[in-house]
Coordinates of C-alpha atoms in Angstrom, one line a residue:
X18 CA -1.5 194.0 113.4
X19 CA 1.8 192.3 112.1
X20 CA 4.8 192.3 113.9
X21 CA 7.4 191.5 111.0
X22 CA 7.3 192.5 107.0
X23 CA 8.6 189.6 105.5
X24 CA 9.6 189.4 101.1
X25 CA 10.1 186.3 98.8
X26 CA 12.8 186.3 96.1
X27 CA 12.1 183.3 93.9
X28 CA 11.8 183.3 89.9
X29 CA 9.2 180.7 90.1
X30 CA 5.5 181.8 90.1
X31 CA 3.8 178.9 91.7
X32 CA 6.5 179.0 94.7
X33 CA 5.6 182.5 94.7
X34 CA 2.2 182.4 94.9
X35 CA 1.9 179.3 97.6
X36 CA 4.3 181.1 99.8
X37 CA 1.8 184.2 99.3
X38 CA -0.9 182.3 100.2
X39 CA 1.3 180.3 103.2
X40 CA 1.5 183.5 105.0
X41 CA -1.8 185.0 104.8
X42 CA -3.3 183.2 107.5
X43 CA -0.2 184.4 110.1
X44 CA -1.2 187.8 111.5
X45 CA 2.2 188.8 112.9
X46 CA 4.1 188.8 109.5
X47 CA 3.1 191.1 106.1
X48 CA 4.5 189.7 102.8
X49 CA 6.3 192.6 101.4
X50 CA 6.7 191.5 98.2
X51 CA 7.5 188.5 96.4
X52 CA 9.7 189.1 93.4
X53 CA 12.2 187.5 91.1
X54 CA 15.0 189.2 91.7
X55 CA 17.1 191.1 94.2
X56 CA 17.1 194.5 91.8
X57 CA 13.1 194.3 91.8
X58 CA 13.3 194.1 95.4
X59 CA 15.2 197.2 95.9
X60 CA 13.8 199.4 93.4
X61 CA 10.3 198.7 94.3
X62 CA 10.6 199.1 98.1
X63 CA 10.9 202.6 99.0
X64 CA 13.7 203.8 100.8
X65 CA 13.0 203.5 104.7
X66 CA 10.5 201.0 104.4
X67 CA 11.3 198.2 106.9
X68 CA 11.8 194.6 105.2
X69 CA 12.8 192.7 108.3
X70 CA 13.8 189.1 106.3
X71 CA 14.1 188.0 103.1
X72 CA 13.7 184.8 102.1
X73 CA 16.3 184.5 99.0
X74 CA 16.7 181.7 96.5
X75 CA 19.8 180.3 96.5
X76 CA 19.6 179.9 92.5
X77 CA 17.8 182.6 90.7
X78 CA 18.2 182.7 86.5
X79 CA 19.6 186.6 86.7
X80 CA 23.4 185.1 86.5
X81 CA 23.0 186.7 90.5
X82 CA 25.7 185.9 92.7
X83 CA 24.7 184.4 96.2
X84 CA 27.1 187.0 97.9
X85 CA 26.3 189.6 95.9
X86 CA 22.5 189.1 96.7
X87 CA 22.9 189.1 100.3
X88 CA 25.1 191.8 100.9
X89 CA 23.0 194.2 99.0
X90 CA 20.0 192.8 101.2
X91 CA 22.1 193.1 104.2
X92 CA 23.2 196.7 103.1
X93 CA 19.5 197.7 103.3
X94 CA 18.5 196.5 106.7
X95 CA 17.2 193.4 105.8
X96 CA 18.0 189.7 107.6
X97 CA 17.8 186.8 105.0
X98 CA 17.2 183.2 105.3
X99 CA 18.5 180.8 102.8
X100 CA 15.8 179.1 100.5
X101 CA 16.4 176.0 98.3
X102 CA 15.6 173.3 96.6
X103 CA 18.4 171.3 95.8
X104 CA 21.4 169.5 97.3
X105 CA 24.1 172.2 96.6
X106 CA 26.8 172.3 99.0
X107 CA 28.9 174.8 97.8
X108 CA 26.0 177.1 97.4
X109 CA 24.9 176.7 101.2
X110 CA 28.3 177.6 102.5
X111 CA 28.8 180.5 100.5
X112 CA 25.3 181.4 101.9
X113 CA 26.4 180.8 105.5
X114 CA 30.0 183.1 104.6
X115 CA 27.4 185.5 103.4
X116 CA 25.8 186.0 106.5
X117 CA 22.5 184.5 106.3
X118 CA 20.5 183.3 109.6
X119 CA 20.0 179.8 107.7
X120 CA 18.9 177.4 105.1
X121 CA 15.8 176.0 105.0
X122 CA 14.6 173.2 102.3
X123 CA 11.5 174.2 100.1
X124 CA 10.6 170.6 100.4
X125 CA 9.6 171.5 104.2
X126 CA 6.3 170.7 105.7
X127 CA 4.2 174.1 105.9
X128 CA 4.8 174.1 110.0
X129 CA 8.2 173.8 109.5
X130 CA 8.7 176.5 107.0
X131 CA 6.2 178.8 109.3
X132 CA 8.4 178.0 112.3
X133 CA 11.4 178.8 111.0
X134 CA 10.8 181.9 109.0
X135 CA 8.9 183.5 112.1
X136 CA 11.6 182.6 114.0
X137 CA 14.4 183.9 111.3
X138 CA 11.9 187.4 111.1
X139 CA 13.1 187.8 114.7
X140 CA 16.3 187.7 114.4
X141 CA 17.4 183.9 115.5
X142 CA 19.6 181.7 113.5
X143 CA 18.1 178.9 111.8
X144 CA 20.5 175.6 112.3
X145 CA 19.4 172.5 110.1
X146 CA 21.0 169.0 109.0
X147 CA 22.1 170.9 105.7
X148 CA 23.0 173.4 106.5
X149 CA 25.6 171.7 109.0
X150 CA 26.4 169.0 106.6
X151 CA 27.5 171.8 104.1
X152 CA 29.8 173.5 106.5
X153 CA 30.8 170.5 107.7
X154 CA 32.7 169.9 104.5
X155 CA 33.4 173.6 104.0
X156 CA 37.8 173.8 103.3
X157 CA 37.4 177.9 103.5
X158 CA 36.3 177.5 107.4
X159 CA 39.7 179.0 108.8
X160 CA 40.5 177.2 112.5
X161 CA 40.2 180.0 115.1
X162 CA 42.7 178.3 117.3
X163 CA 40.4 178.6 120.4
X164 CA 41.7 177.4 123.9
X165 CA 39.6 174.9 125.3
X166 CA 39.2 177.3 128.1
X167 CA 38.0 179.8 125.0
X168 CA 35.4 177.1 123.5
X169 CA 33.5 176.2 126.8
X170 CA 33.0 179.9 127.2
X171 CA 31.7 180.0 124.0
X172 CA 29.6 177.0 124.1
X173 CA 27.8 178.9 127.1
X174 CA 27.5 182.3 126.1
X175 CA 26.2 181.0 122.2
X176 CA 24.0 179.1 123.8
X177 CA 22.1 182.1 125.4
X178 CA 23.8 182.4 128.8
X179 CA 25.0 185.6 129.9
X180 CA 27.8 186.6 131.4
X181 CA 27.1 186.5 135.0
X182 CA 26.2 182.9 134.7
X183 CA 28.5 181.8 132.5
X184 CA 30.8 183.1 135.2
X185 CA 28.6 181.0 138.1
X186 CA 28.9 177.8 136.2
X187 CA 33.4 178.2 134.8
X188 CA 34.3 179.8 138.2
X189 CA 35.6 182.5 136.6
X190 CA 34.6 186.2 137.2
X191 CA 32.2 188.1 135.1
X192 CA 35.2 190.3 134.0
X193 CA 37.3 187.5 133.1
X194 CA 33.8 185.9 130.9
X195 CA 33.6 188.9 129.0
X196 CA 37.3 189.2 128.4
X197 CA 37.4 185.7 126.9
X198 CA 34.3 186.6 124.4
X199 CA 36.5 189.7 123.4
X200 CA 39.5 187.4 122.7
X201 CA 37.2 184.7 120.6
X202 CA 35.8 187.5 118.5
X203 CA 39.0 189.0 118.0
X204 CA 40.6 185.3 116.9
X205 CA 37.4 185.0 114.6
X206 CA 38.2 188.2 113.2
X207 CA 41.9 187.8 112.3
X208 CA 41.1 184.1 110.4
X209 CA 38.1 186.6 108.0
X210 CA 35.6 184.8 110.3
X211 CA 33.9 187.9 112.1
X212 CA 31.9 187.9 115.2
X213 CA 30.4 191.1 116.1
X214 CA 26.7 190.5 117.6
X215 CA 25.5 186.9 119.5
X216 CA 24.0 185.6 116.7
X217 CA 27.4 185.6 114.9
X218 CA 29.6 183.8 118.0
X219 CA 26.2 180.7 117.5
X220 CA 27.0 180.5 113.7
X221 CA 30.4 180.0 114.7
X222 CA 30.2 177.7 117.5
X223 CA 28.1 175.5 115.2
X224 CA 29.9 175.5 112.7
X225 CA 33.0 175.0 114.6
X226 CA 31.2 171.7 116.4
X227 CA 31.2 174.1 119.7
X228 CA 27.8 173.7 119.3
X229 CA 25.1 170.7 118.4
X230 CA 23.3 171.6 115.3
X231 CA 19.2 171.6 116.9
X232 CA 17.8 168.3 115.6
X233 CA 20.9 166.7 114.8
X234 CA 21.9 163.3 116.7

């Protein structure tokens, strides 16, 4: 029985059909759909029918906006992860201010896409080379102004430790831990940089350099 539904936006029919064919040997996810554009998406999924990621194009011949795209996939419940095939910069960072979990290339061997779209259907973020390199150079990435105190809090708690240990290894109490993550979302939020969930303070501590991008020396 599958675990995740997974759909493919991409206006070419041969990527289409290999990614169709890519997944049907995975039991845990169910391709959904694989359309050409976001509209065909939504209007041929029913309302309340789970999508839990879609993998979007970055350039898709409906004049679609990347924003545009994946705030109304975001708007219905759905997670997406980045999908290209080119070396376009400015169209990975405005996928990253979008929200997306990460880019992946569609140049990827077959385990590496599998890895990281299972891994993007549950929810992770998906750090890559480009997708650093992109934000790297990004001039709308607004400084936080973190305290160094501030950033190795973050680098701990991104990282996946919780509070009580981040607490063990700063020397600081688990109240004081969770009052410095308050004060880094809340200096996230004021530069347009929000941080609600986990996954959101990792996207930010990589691409602040809080964090090493996985992979990347």
């Amino acid at each position: 029985m599958y675990r995740y539904r997974v759909a493919l936006i991409d206006d070419h029919e041969i990527v289409a059909r290999g990614f169709a064919e890519l997944f049907s040997t995975i039991p845990e996810i169910h391709v959904a759909g694989t359309v050409a554009t976001v509209t065909e998406l939504l209007e041929t999924t029913p309302h309340g029918t789970r999508i839990d990621l879609v993998i979007l194009d970055l350039r898709l011949s409906d004049g679609s906006t990347v924003m545009s795209n994946v705030d109304r996939l975001r708007a219905r419940g759905a997670a997406v992860l980045a999908f290209t095939g080119g070396d376009d910069a400015q169209l990975m960072r405005a996928a990253a201010r979008a929200g997306v979990l990460g880019v992946v290339r569609k140049s990827e061997p077959a385990a590496v896409l599998l890895d990281a779209i299972t891994r993007a259907a549950r929810g992770e973020t998906i750090a890559s080379t480009d997708w650093a390199a992109a934000l790297d150079g990004d001039p709308d990435l607004a400084d936080a102004g973190l305290s160094p105190r501030e950033r190795e809090v973050l680098a701990l708690y991104a990282a996946g430790a919780k509070a009580p240990l981040v607490a063990s290894r700063t020397a600081l109490s688990e109240a004081t831990v969770i009052d410095y993550i308050r004060r880094v979302r809340s200096k996230y939020e004021r530069v347009g940089r929000p941080a609600n969930t986990k996954i959101d303070l990792y996207k930010r501590a990589l691409e602040d350099g809080i964090l090493p991008v996985p992979g990347r020396s």
